[in-house]
GROMACS .gro file of C-alpha atoms in nm:
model
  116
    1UNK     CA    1  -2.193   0.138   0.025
    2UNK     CA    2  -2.070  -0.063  -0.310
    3UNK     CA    3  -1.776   0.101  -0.484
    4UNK     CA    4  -1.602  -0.013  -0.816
    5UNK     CA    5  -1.317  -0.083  -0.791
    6UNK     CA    6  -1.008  -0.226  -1.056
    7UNK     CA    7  -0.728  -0.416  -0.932
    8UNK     CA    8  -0.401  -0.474  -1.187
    9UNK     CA    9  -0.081  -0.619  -1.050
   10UNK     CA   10   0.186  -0.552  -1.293
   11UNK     CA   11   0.424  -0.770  -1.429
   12UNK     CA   12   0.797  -0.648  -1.392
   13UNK     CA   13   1.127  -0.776  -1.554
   14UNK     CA   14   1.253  -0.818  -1.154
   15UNK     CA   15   1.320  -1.070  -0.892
   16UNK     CA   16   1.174  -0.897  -0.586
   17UNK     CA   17   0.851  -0.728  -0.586
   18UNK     CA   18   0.519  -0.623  -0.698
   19UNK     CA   19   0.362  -0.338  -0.793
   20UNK     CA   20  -0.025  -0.254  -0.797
   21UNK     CA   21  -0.246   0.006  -0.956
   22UNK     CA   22  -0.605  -0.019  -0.829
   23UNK     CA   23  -0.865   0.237  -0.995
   24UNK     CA   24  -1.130   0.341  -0.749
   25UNK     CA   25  -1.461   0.541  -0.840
   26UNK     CA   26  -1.479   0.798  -0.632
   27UNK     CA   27  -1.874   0.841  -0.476
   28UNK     CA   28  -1.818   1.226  -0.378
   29UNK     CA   29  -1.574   1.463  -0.541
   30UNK     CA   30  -1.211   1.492  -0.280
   31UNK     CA   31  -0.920   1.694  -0.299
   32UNK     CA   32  -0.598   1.459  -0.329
   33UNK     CA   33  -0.442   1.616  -0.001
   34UNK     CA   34  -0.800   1.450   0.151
   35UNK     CA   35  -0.751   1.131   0.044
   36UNK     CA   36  -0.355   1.106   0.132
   37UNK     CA   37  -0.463   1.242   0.478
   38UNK     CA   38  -0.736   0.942   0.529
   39UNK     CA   39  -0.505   0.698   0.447
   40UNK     CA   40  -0.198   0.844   0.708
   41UNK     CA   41  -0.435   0.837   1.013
   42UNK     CA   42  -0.552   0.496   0.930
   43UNK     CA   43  -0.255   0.340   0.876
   44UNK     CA   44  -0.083   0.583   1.164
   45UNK     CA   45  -0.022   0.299   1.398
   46UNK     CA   46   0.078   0.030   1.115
   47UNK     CA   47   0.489   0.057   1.132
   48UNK     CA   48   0.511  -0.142   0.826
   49UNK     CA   49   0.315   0.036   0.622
   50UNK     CA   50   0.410   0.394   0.426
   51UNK     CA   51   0.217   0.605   0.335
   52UNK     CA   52   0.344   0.846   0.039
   53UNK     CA   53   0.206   1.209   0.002
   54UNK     CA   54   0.070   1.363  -0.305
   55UNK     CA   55   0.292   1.393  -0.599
   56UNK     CA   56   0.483   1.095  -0.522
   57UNK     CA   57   0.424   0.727  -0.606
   58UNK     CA   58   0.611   0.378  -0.458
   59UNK     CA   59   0.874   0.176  -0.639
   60UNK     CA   60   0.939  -0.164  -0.582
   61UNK     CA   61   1.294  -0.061  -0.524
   62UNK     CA   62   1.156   0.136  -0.242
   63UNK     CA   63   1.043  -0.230  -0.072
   64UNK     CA   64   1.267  -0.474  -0.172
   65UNK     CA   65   1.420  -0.685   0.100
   66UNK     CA   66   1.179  -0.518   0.346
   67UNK     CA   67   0.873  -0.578   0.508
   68UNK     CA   68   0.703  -0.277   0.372
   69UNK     CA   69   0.401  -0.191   0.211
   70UNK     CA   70   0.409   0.155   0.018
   71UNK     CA   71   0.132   0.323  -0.121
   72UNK     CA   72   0.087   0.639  -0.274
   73UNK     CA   73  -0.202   0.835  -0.490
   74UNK     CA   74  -0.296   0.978  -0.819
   75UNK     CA   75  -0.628   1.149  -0.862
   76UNK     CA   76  -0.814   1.130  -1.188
   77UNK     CA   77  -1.074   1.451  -1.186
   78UNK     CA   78  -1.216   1.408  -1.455
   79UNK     CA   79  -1.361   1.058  -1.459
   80UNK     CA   80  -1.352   1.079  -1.039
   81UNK     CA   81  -1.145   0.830  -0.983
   82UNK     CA   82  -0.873   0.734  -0.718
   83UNK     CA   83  -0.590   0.581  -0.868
   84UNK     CA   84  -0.405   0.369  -0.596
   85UNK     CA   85  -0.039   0.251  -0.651
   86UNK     CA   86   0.119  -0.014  -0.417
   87UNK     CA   87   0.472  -0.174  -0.381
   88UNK     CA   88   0.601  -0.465  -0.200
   89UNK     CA   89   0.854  -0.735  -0.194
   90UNK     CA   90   0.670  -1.030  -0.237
   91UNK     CA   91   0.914  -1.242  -0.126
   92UNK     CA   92   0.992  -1.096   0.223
   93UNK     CA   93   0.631  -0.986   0.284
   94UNK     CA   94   0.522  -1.362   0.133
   95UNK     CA   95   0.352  -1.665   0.365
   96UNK     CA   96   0.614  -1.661   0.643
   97UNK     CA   97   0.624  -1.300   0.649
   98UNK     CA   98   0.256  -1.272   0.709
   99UNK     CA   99   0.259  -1.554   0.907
  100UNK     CA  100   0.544  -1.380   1.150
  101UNK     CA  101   0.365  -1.048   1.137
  102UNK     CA  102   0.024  -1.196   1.258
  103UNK     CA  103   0.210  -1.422   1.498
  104UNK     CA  104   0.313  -1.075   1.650
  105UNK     CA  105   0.039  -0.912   1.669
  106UNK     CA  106  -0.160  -1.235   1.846
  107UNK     CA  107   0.072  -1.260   2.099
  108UNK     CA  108   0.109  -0.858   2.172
  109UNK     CA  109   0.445  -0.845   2.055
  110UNK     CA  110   0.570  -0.529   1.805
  111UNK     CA  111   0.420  -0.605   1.507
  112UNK     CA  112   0.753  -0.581   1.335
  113UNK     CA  113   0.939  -0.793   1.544
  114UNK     CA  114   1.198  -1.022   1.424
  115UNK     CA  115   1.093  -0.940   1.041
  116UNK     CA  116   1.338  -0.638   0.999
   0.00000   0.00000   0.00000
């Protein structure tokens, strides 16, 4: 199924890092604790990525100089939407530490090998 969606990477006075707000429309009514436990059993198995649980949100200071992706949640009930915040250092977690990552995983090693 189709879901809107709005994606706005934010502009910071900072040398490391990104942060992300992404609105989704929800298509059936969930409790926040719902949606924060959907997100922690997919990404159970993904070291590099954390997984924050309701009432708080990622910083980039959180992520810089790692190879982490942080996301946390903020539910808007009224209009049913999911509000989605991300953080990460897009310098570390960049090209080469993509590249490194999925060079990991294709060759069965830890997928955070050699990127701590």
């Amino acid at each position: 199924a189709e879901t809107d969606f709005i994606f706005t990477p934010h502009l910071l006075p900072t040398n490391r890092g990104i942060l992300s707000t992404i609105y989704v429309r929800l298509t059936a009514r969930r409790r926040l604790s719902e949606v924060v436990a959907l997100f922690q059993e997919f990404y159970a198995r993904a070291p590099l990525v954390r997984v924050y649980g309701a009432g708080s949100l990622p910083e980039v200071q959180g992520v810089a100089r790692t190879q982490y992706f942080d996301v946390g949640f903020a539910l808007d009930e009224a209009n049913g939407r999911l509000i989605v915040i991300s953080a990460l250092d897009n310098l570390g977690k960049g090209a080469a530490g993509q590249a490194a990552q999925n060079m990991n995983l294709m060759f069965g090693f830890p997928e955070a090998t050699a990127l701590a």
